[in-house]
Every structure is written in C-alpha cells, then in structure tokens.
Coordinates of C-alpha atoms in Angstrom, one line a residue:
X1244 CA -155.6 148.6 40.9
X1245 CA -156.7 147.0 44.1
X1246 CA -158.2 143.5 44.3
X1247 CA -161.8 143.4 43.0
X1248 CA -161.5 146.5 41.0
X1249 CA -163.3 144.9 38.1
X1250 CA -166.3 144.7 40.4
X1251 CA -166.3 148.4 41.2
X1252 CA -169.1 150.6 39.8
X1253 CA -166.8 152.3 37.3
X1254 CA -165.5 149.1 35.8
X1255 CA -169.0 147.6 35.7
X1256 CA -170.3 150.8 34.0
X1257 CA -167.5 150.8 31.4
X1258 CA -168.1 147.1 30.5
X1259 CA -171.9 147.4 30.3
X1260 CA -171.7 150.7 28.3
X1261 CA -169.4 149.0 25.8
X1262 CA -171.7 145.9 25.5
X1263 CA -174.7 148.2 24.9
X1264 CA -172.8 150.1 22.2
X1265 CA -172.8 153.5 23.9
X1266 CA -170.0 156.0 23.7
X1267 CA -169.5 158.1 26.9
X1268 CA -171.1 161.0 25.0
X1269 CA -174.1 159.0 23.9
X1270 CA -174.7 157.5 27.4
X1271 CA -174.4 161.0 29.0
X1272 CA -177.1 162.3 26.6
X1273 CA -179.4 159.3 27.2
X1274 CA -179.0 159.5 30.9
X1275 CA -179.3 163.3 31.1
X1276 CA -175.9 163.7 32.7
X1277 CA -172.7 165.4 31.7
X1278 CA -169.9 163.5 29.9
X1279 CA -167.6 164.5 32.8
X1280 CA -169.9 162.7 35.2
X1281 CA -169.7 159.4 33.2
X1282 CA -165.9 159.8 32.9
X1283 CA -165.6 160.4 36.6
X1284 CA -167.5 157.2 37.5
X1285 CA -165.6 155.1 35.0
X1286 CA -162.3 156.4 36.4
X1287 CA -163.2 155.2 39.9
X1288 CA -165.1 158.2 41.2
X1289 CA -168.2 157.9 43.3
X1290 CA -171.8 159.1 42.6
X1291 CA -175.1 159.4 44.4
X1292 CA -177.8 156.8 44.1
X1293 CA -179.9 159.2 42.0
X1294 CA -177.1 159.4 39.4
X1295 CA -176.8 155.6 39.2
X1296 CA -180.6 155.5 38.8
X1297 CA -180.4 157.7 35.7
X1298 CA -177.6 155.6 34.2
X1299 CA -179.5 152.4 35.0
X1300 CA -182.6 153.6 33.1
X1301 CA -180.5 154.5 30.1
X1302 CA -178.8 151.1 30.1
X1303 CA -181.9 149.0 31.0
X1304 CA -180.7 147.5 34.3
X1305 CA -181.8 148.0 37.9
X1306 CA -180.1 150.7 39.9
X1307 CA -178.6 148.3 42.4
X1308 CA -176.7 146.5 39.6
X1309 CA -174.0 149.1 40.1
X1310 CA -173.7 148.5 43.8
X1311 CA -171.4 145.7 44.9
X1312 CA -170.1 144.9 48.4
X1313 CA -166.7 145.9 49.5
X1314 CA -164.8 147.6 52.2
X1315 CA -165.4 151.4 52.3
X1316 CA -162.6 153.8 51.9
X1317 CA -161.4 155.4 55.2
X1318 CA -162.9 158.8 55.8
X1319 CA -162.4 161.5 58.5
X1320 CA -164.7 161.1 61.5
X1321 CA -167.5 163.6 61.4
X1322 CA -168.0 166.1 64.2
X1323 CA -171.6 164.8 64.3
X1324 CA -170.2 161.8 66.3
X1325 CA -169.6 164.1 69.2
X1326 CA -172.8 166.1 68.7
X1327 CA -174.9 163.0 68.8
X1328 CA -173.1 161.4 71.8
X1329 CA -175.9 162.1 74.2
X1330 CA -178.5 160.7 71.8
X1331 CA -176.3 157.7 71.2
X1332 CA -176.0 157.1 74.9
X1333 CA -179.7 157.3 75.4
X1334 CA -180.6 154.9 72.6
X1335 CA -177.7 152.5 73.2
X1336 CA -176.9 152.8 76.9
X1337 CA -174.0 151.0 78.5
X1338 CA -174.7 147.6 80.0
X1339 CA -173.4 146.5 83.4
X1340 CA -171.8 143.1 84.4
X1341 CA -175.3 141.7 85.2
X1342 CA -176.5 142.6 81.7
X1343 CA -178.7 145.4 82.9
X1344 CA -178.8 148.7 81.0
X1345 CA -177.5 151.6 83.0
X1346 CA -180.0 154.4 82.5
X1347 CA -179.2 157.8 84.0
X1348 CA -182.4 159.9 84.2
X1349 CA -183.7 162.7 86.3
X1350 CA -187.0 161.1 87.2
X1351 CA -185.7 157.9 88.7
X1352 CA -187.7 158.3 91.9
X1353 CA -191.1 159.0 90.5
X1354 CA -192.0 157.4 87.1
X1355 CA -195.2 158.7 85.6
X1356 CA -196.6 157.3 82.4
X1357 CA -199.0 160.2 82.1
X1358 CA -196.2 162.8 82.4
X1359 CA -194.1 160.9 79.9
X1360 CA -197.1 160.7 77.5
X1361 CA -197.5 164.5 77.6
X1362 CA -193.8 164.9 76.9
X1363 CA -193.8 162.6 74.0
X1364 CA -196.8 164.3 72.5
X1365 CA -195.1 167.7 72.9
X1366 CA -192.0 166.4 71.2
X1367 CA -194.0 165.0 68.3
X1368 CA -195.5 168.5 67.8
X1369 CA -191.9 169.9 67.8
X1370 CA -190.9 167.3 65.2
X1371 CA -193.7 168.2 62.9
X1372 CA -192.9 171.9 63.5
X1373 CA -189.4 171.3 62.2
X1374 CA -187.8 172.5 65.5
X1375 CA -184.7 170.5 65.1
X1376 CA -182.4 172.5 67.5
X1377 CA -185.0 171.9 70.2
X1378 CA -185.3 168.2 69.4
X1379 CA -181.5 167.8 69.7
X1380 CA -181.8 169.1 73.3
X1381 CA -184.9 167.2 74.5
X1382 CA -184.6 163.7 72.8
X1383 CA -181.7 162.3 75.0
X1384 CA -183.4 162.9 78.3
X1385 CA -186.8 161.9 77.0
X1386 CA -185.4 158.6 75.7
X1387 CA -183.7 158.0 79.0
X1388 CA -186.9 158.6 80.8
X1389 CA -188.7 156.1 78.5
X1390 CA -186.0 153.5 79.1
X1391 CA -186.3 154.0 82.9
X1392 CA -190.1 153.7 82.8
X1393 CA -189.9 150.3 81.0
X1394 CA -187.3 149.1 83.5
X1395 CA -189.5 150.1 86.5
X1396 CA -192.8 148.7 85.4
X1397 CA -193.8 145.1 84.8
X1398 CA -194.5 144.8 81.1
X1399 CA -197.5 142.6 81.7
X1400 CA -199.6 145.2 83.5
X1401 CA -201.3 148.3 82.1
X1402 CA -198.6 150.7 83.2
X1403 CA -195.9 148.4 81.8
X1404 CA -197.6 148.1 78.5
X1405 CA -198.1 151.8 78.3
X1406 CA -194.4 152.3 79.1
X1407 CA -193.4 150.0 76.2
X1408 CA -195.8 151.9 73.9
X1409 CA -194.3 155.2 74.9
X1410 CA -190.8 154.0 74.4
X1411 CA -191.8 152.7 71.0
X1412 CA -193.3 156.1 70.2
X1413 CA -190.4 158.2 71.3
X1414 CA -187.8 156.0 69.7
X1415 CA -189.8 156.1 66.4
X1416 CA -189.8 159.9 66.5
X1417 CA -186.1 159.9 67.4
X1418 CA -185.4 157.6 64.5
X1419 CA -187.2 159.9 62.1
X1420 CA -185.3 162.9 63.4
X1421 CA -182.0 161.1 63.0
X1422 CA -182.9 160.2 59.4
X1423 CA -183.5 163.9 58.7
X1424 CA -180.0 164.8 60.1
X1425 CA -178.5 161.9 58.2
X1426 CA -177.4 159.7 61.1
X1427 CA -178.8 156.6 59.3
X1428 CA -177.2 153.8 61.4
X1429 CA -178.3 155.3 64.7
X1430 CA -181.7 155.9 63.3
X1431 CA -182.0 152.2 62.3
X1432 CA -181.1 151.2 65.8
X1433 CA -183.8 153.4 67.3
X1434 CA -186.4 152.3 64.8
X1435 CA -185.8 148.6 65.2
X1436 CA -186.1 148.9 69.0
X1437 CA -189.3 150.9 68.5
X1438 CA -190.6 148.0 66.2
X1439 CA -189.7 145.4 68.8
X1440 CA -191.5 147.3 71.6
X1441 CA -194.6 147.8 69.5
X1442 CA -194.7 144.2 68.4
X1443 CA -194.2 143.0 72.1
X1444 CA -197.5 144.7 73.1
X1445 CA -199.3 143.7 69.9
X1446 CA -199.7 147.2 68.6
X1447 CA -199.6 146.5 64.9
X1448 CA -200.2 150.0 63.6
X1449 CA -197.4 151.4 65.7
X1450 CA -195.1 148.6 64.6
X1451 CA -196.0 149.3 61.0
X1452 CA -195.1 153.0 61.5
X1453 CA -191.6 152.0 62.8
X1454 CA -191.3 149.6 59.9
X1455 CA -192.1 152.3 57.4
X1456 CA -189.4 154.5 58.9
X1457 CA -187.0 151.6 58.9
X1458 CA -187.7 151.3 55.1
X1459 CA -186.9 155.0 54.7
X1460 CA -183.6 154.5 56.4
X1461 CA -182.8 151.6 54.2
X1462 CA -183.7 153.6 51.1
X1463 CA -181.2 156.3 52.2
X1464 CA -178.6 153.5 52.3
X1465 CA -179.4 152.3 48.8
X1466 CA -181.0 149.0 49.8
X1467 CA -183.7 149.4 47.2
X1468 CA -184.5 145.7 46.4
X1469 CA -184.7 144.8 50.1
X1470 CA -187.1 147.7 50.9
X1471 CA -189.4 146.8 48.0
X1472 CA -189.4 143.1 49.0
X1473 CA -190.1 143.4 52.7
X1474 CA -192.6 146.3 52.4
X1475 CA -194.6 144.5 49.7
X1476 CA -194.5 141.3 51.7
X1477 CA -195.6 143.0 55.0
X1478 CA -198.3 144.9 53.1
X1479 CA -199.6 141.6 51.9
X1480 CA -199.7 140.2 55.5
X1481 CA -201.6 143.3 56.7
X1482 CA -203.9 143.7 53.8
X1483 CA -207.3 144.4 55.3
X1484 CA -210.8 144.0 53.9
X1485 CA -211.1 147.6 52.7
X1486 CA -214.9 147.8 53.2
X1487 CA -214.6 147.1 56.9
X1488 CA -211.0 148.2 57.8
X1489 CA -210.3 150.7 60.5
X1490 CA -208.6 154.0 59.5
X1491 CA -205.5 152.8 61.4
X1492 CA -205.4 149.6 59.3
X1493 CA -205.8 151.5 56.1
X1494 CA -203.1 154.0 56.9
X1495 CA -200.6 151.3 58.0
X1496 CA -201.3 149.2 54.8
X1497 CA -201.1 152.3 52.6
X1498 CA -197.8 153.6 53.9
X1499 CA -196.1 150.2 53.4
X1500 CA -197.3 150.2 49.8
X1501 CA -196.0 153.7 49.3
X1502 CA -192.6 152.7 50.6
X1503 CA -192.5 149.8 48.2
X1504 CA -193.4 152.1 45.3
X1505 CA -190.6 154.5 46.3
X1506 CA -188.1 151.7 46.3
X1507 CA -189.3 150.1 43.1
X1508 CA -189.1 153.3 41.0
X1509 CA -185.6 154.1 42.2
X1510 CA -184.6 150.6 41.2
X1511 CA -186.0 151.3 37.6
X1512 CA -189.1 149.1 38.3
X1513 CA -191.6 151.8 37.4
X1514 CA -194.4 149.4 36.4
X1515 CA -194.3 147.7 39.8
X1516 CA -194.2 151.1 41.5
X1517 CA -197.4 152.1 39.6
X1518 CA -199.1 148.9 40.7
X1519 CA -198.3 149.6 44.4
X1520 CA -199.6 153.1 44.0
X1521 CA -202.9 151.9 42.5
X1522 CA -203.5 149.7 45.5
X1523 CA -202.5 152.4 48.0
X1524 CA -205.0 154.7 46.3
X1525 CA -207.8 152.4 47.4
X1526 CA -206.8 153.0 51.0
X1527 CA -206.6 156.7 50.5
X1528 CA -209.9 156.9 48.7
X1529 CA -211.5 154.9 51.6
X1530 CA -210.4 157.6 54.0
X1531 CA -211.8 160.3 51.7
X1532 CA -209.4 163.1 52.8
X1533 CA -206.1 163.5 54.5
X1534 CA -206.1 162.7 58.2
X1535 CA -203.6 163.1 61.0
X1536 CA -203.1 161.4 64.4
X1537 CA -202.3 157.9 63.3
X1538 CA -199.9 155.8 65.4
X1539 CA -196.4 157.0 65.1
X1540 CA -197.7 160.6 64.7
X1541 CA -198.3 160.0 61.0
X1542 CA -200.8 161.4 58.5
X1543 CA -202.3 159.5 55.6
X1544 CA -205.0 159.9 52.9
X1545 CA -205.4 160.7 49.2
X1546 CA -203.0 163.6 49.4
X1547 CA -200.1 161.5 50.7
X1548 CA -200.8 159.0 47.9
X1549 CA -201.0 161.7 45.2
X1550 CA -197.7 163.2 46.4
X1551 CA -196.0 159.8 46.1
X1552 CA -197.5 159.3 42.6
X1553 CA -196.1 162.7 41.6
X1554 CA -192.7 161.7 43.0
X1555 CA -192.7 158.4 41.2
X1556 CA -193.4 160.3 37.9
X1557 CA -190.5 162.6 38.6
X1558 CA -188.1 159.8 39.5
X1559 CA -189.2 158.0 36.3
X1560 CA -188.1 161.0 34.3
X1561 CA -191.6 162.6 33.7
X1562 CA -191.4 166.0 35.5
X1563 CA -194.3 167.5 33.5
X1564 CA -196.6 164.7 34.7
X1565 CA -195.4 165.0 38.2
X1566 CA -196.1 168.7 38.2
X1567 CA -199.6 168.1 36.7
X1568 CA -200.4 165.6 39.5
X1569 CA -199.4 168.1 42.2
X1570 CA -201.4 170.9 40.5
X1571 CA -204.4 168.6 40.7
X1572 CA -204.4 168.2 44.5
X1573 CA -207.3 170.0 45.9
X1574 CA -206.8 172.0 49.2
X1575 CA -210.1 170.7 50.3
X1576 CA -208.6 167.2 50.5
X1577 CA -206.4 168.3 53.4
X1578 CA -202.7 168.4 53.9
X1579 CA -200.2 165.9 55.4
X1580 CA -197.7 166.9 58.1
X1581 CA -195.2 169.6 57.1
X1582 CA -192.2 167.2 56.5
X1583 CA -194.2 165.2 53.9
X1584 CA -195.6 168.4 52.2
X1585 CA -192.2 170.2 52.3
X1586 CA -190.5 167.2 50.8
X1587 CA -192.9 167.2 47.9
X1588 CA -192.2 170.9 47.3
X1589 CA -188.5 170.1 46.9
X1590 CA -189.6 167.6 44.3
X1591 CA -191.7 170.3 42.7
X1592 CA -188.7 172.6 42.6
X1593 CA -186.6 169.9 41.0
X1594 CA -189.3 169.3 38.4
X1595 CA -189.4 173.0 37.6
X1596 CA -185.7 173.0 37.1
X1597 CA -186.0 169.9 34.8
X1598 CA -188.6 171.7 32.7
X1599 CA -186.5 174.9 32.4
X1600 CA -188.2 177.1 34.9
X1601 CA -185.3 178.0 37.1
X1602 CA -187.1 181.1 38.5
X1603 CA -190.0 179.1 39.8
X1604 CA -187.6 176.5 41.1
X1605 CA -185.8 179.2 43.1
X1606 CA -189.0 180.7 44.4
X1607 CA -190.1 177.3 45.8
X1608 CA -186.8 176.9 47.7
X1609 CA -187.1 180.4 49.0
X1610 CA -190.6 179.6 50.3
X1611 CA -189.3 176.5 52.0
X1612 CA -186.4 178.5 53.6
X1613 CA -188.8 181.0 55.0
X1614 CA -191.2 178.3 56.3
X1615 CA -188.8 175.5 57.5
X1616 CA -185.2 176.7 57.6
X1617 CA -183.9 174.1 60.1
X1618 CA -185.4 171.3 58.1
X1619 CA -184.3 172.5 54.7
X1620 CA -180.6 172.8 55.5
X1621 CA -180.5 169.0 55.9
X1622 CA -182.2 168.1 52.6
X1623 CA -179.7 166.8 50.0
X1624 CA -182.4 167.0 47.3
X1625 CA -182.7 170.7 47.9
X1626 CA -178.9 171.1 47.6
X1627 CA -178.9 169.2 44.3
X1628 CA -181.7 171.4 43.1
X1629 CA -179.8 174.6 44.1
X1630 CA -176.7 173.3 42.4
X1631 CA -178.7 172.5 39.2
X1632 CA -180.2 176.0 39.2
X1633 CA -176.7 177.6 39.3
X1634 CA -175.5 175.3 36.5
X1635 CA -178.5 175.9 34.3
X1636 CA -178.3 179.7 34.4
X1637 CA -177.4 181.7 31.3
X1638 CA -176.6 184.9 33.2
X1639 CA -175.2 186.0 36.5
X1640 CA -177.1 184.4 39.4
X1641 CA -179.8 186.4 40.9
X1642 CA -179.7 187.6 44.5
X1643 CA -182.3 185.0 45.4
X1644 CA -180.3 182.2 43.7
X1645 CA -177.1 183.2 45.5
X1646 CA -178.9 183.4 48.9
X1647 CA -180.4 179.9 48.5
X1648 CA -177.0 178.5 47.4
X1649 CA -175.2 180.1 50.3
X1650 CA -177.8 178.9 52.8
X1651 CA -177.5 175.3 51.5
X1652 CA -173.7 175.4 51.3
X1653 CA -173.7 175.0 47.5
X1654 CA -170.6 176.3 45.7
X1655 CA -170.9 178.2 42.4

C-alpha cells in the first residue's frame, strides 16, 4: 500500500460505511448501485463523480468528501494530443525572446474586424448546428486571425476594442467546443483568456458568458464546491434590479445562478440548488420566453431555467418529478440552442431508464442520434444511459438498443 492510501476514496468509503453501520450490500441498495461497484471502489478502483454523488447521498456527506489530492496514476497519452495540436498552437502560441507571441496567420497583410466578425458569427452557427468536424478544421485559423488582429490594433481605439471583443468571442466558442470533446484543460485556458479580454474592454455580459463556461469546465473536473462558491458570489455582484434590468443583465445573472445550482445538487446540497433556481426563475420570468442572441452566443429564458430544475430533480434522485417538469414546458415558451435542449433530452432518457421505461429511453437516444450524431458521440451521460439500458434488459437487446450501444462504443 503506497503512502497516503488511507486518504484514498476507497479507504475513506470503507471507514465511513463502517461508522454509519452499513454493510456493502446495504449501502449498494441505499445508493442504487451494485454491490460490485462498492467493492471495486473500496478495493482501490476508480469511479465517476456521478457514482460518488449517489454514495454521498446515502451516507449523508458532500460528494467532494471522497475526493482528496494526490498524484494521478500514469496513463497512456491520448491520440487527441496530436489531433488538437493546431488548436493548442493557436490558443497557446509560442513566444519569442522578446516576449511577443508568434502568430502564423494567412491574413497578416490585411486585418479586417468586419471580416473577422462575419467569420466568428458563422462559426457560432456551426457550433450550435453541432458541426464538430467542421469546427475542428476552422477554429485554429480563426483563433490565429483573432490573435493577429489584437496584435495589430491599438486596444484603446474602436478597432482595437472590437478586436479584443472578437477574440473573447471566438475563444469562448472554442472553449465550449473543447469542453464538448472533453479537452478540459485546454478549454479552461481558452475560456480564461476570453474572460480577460472581455473584462479588459468592460463587456460584463461577455465576461459572464466566459465565466459560466469556465464553471462548466470546472464541474467536469469535479470542482463542485469551487463552482458553487464563485458562481454564487459573482451572481451576487451582478444582481440587477429586476424591474429595470436589461435582457443581457438578466441572462448573465440567471446563467450564473444555474451553474451554482448545478454544482450544489451534485455536491448533495439540494436545498441550496433549489434556492438558486428560485432566484433564476425571476430572471427567466422577466424575459417571458426563451430568447437567443445574448453575448457569447447564448440563449436564456424560462425554458432554460425549467430544464435546469428538471436536471436538479433527476440528480437529486427524483426522476419522476424531473420528467413531469419537462412535460410541462410549453412549446410556445420557445427553445434554447440545440446543445442545451439535446443535453436535457439525454437527461430525459436517463430518467426514463430510472423509471423502468427502457423502450422510451432508447427512442430518445435514437432521436438524438438522428438529429445530432457528431455531438452525441461525445456525451458520457448518453453512454451511461445506453449501458444502463443494456444492463436493465430482461431479454435479448433489440436492434435499436444494439445500434445505439455500437454507436456510442458501449460493450454489452
């Protein structure tokens, strides 16, 4: 046993389980997991954050109680390192002896903020259209062009400020794309540069958009308490007078509260999550219906808030309530961007699985595969759902279940 083994999740789980008077079988039943899963963790195996969340709820502790610092185990280098080399070079360019970043871009002789703005808007449309293969090709050169525009213009004049805004915009989009393909550290680098640029020109709504995406990246890394703390604090700083607030102010404030709620419920702080949602609902209600076109190419409104309320219910172990909330969303209220809506449909599929309706769970994944195949293949929650469908079956898998499992790389 290596040094510090007593601080590992398995040892901590074993000690806490014993103190709470649970057998492995009793804990597995209370957490809704298999006995094999509990045994695996206690014997030193790893688990996803969602699994620790279920165990934490059963034992009455926060999710991050199981996470302790330590050196990671060595792993094989992913082929994604090479695939993302151009993107990495654009976001983190080499620096010369004089400290100047060395940008290599095709438009060095004729910078044009107007042309760059059109390219960023087209890329945003591709992102919301889930055209991931296209994005992988265009992002590196677009980021290099934005870097070059900032270097060429004086940041104090109109063109210079616009160059900074456009770089913040494209790096924010790139960060969100990188999160989808699970390149979390590179995504954080892009998002934090986006946040710095937006802050430098005093564009608070655009800065808030980058901050929300930064929170998403940190959630993916299991930094639940941090995310709740800084999103709640920033929402408090930005809290507007709802009766006179602009739509941009309401959207920025609302999104921060939703991120805080998402972190809180995953850290078994459901009461706090519900409180954040109740406040966010005021922002959504003020807008009246879902609206798009906010800074950072975001949408916000009562539908976005309702989808998060449904997600909170599902994470808290109430799939029936989550499904009821989703069923109550009126088409007349509008729809958010596809990535937000599609993600909610994965949660709907998971809730159907949890309530025993594997056929409907499969149908929803099929619909997502038909609508957004490039996006779906990167979604871990979809893979978990497909795996759960196979495990829950009482007969030979249907052709549709096998097709979805094969598409997502899930082994029977």
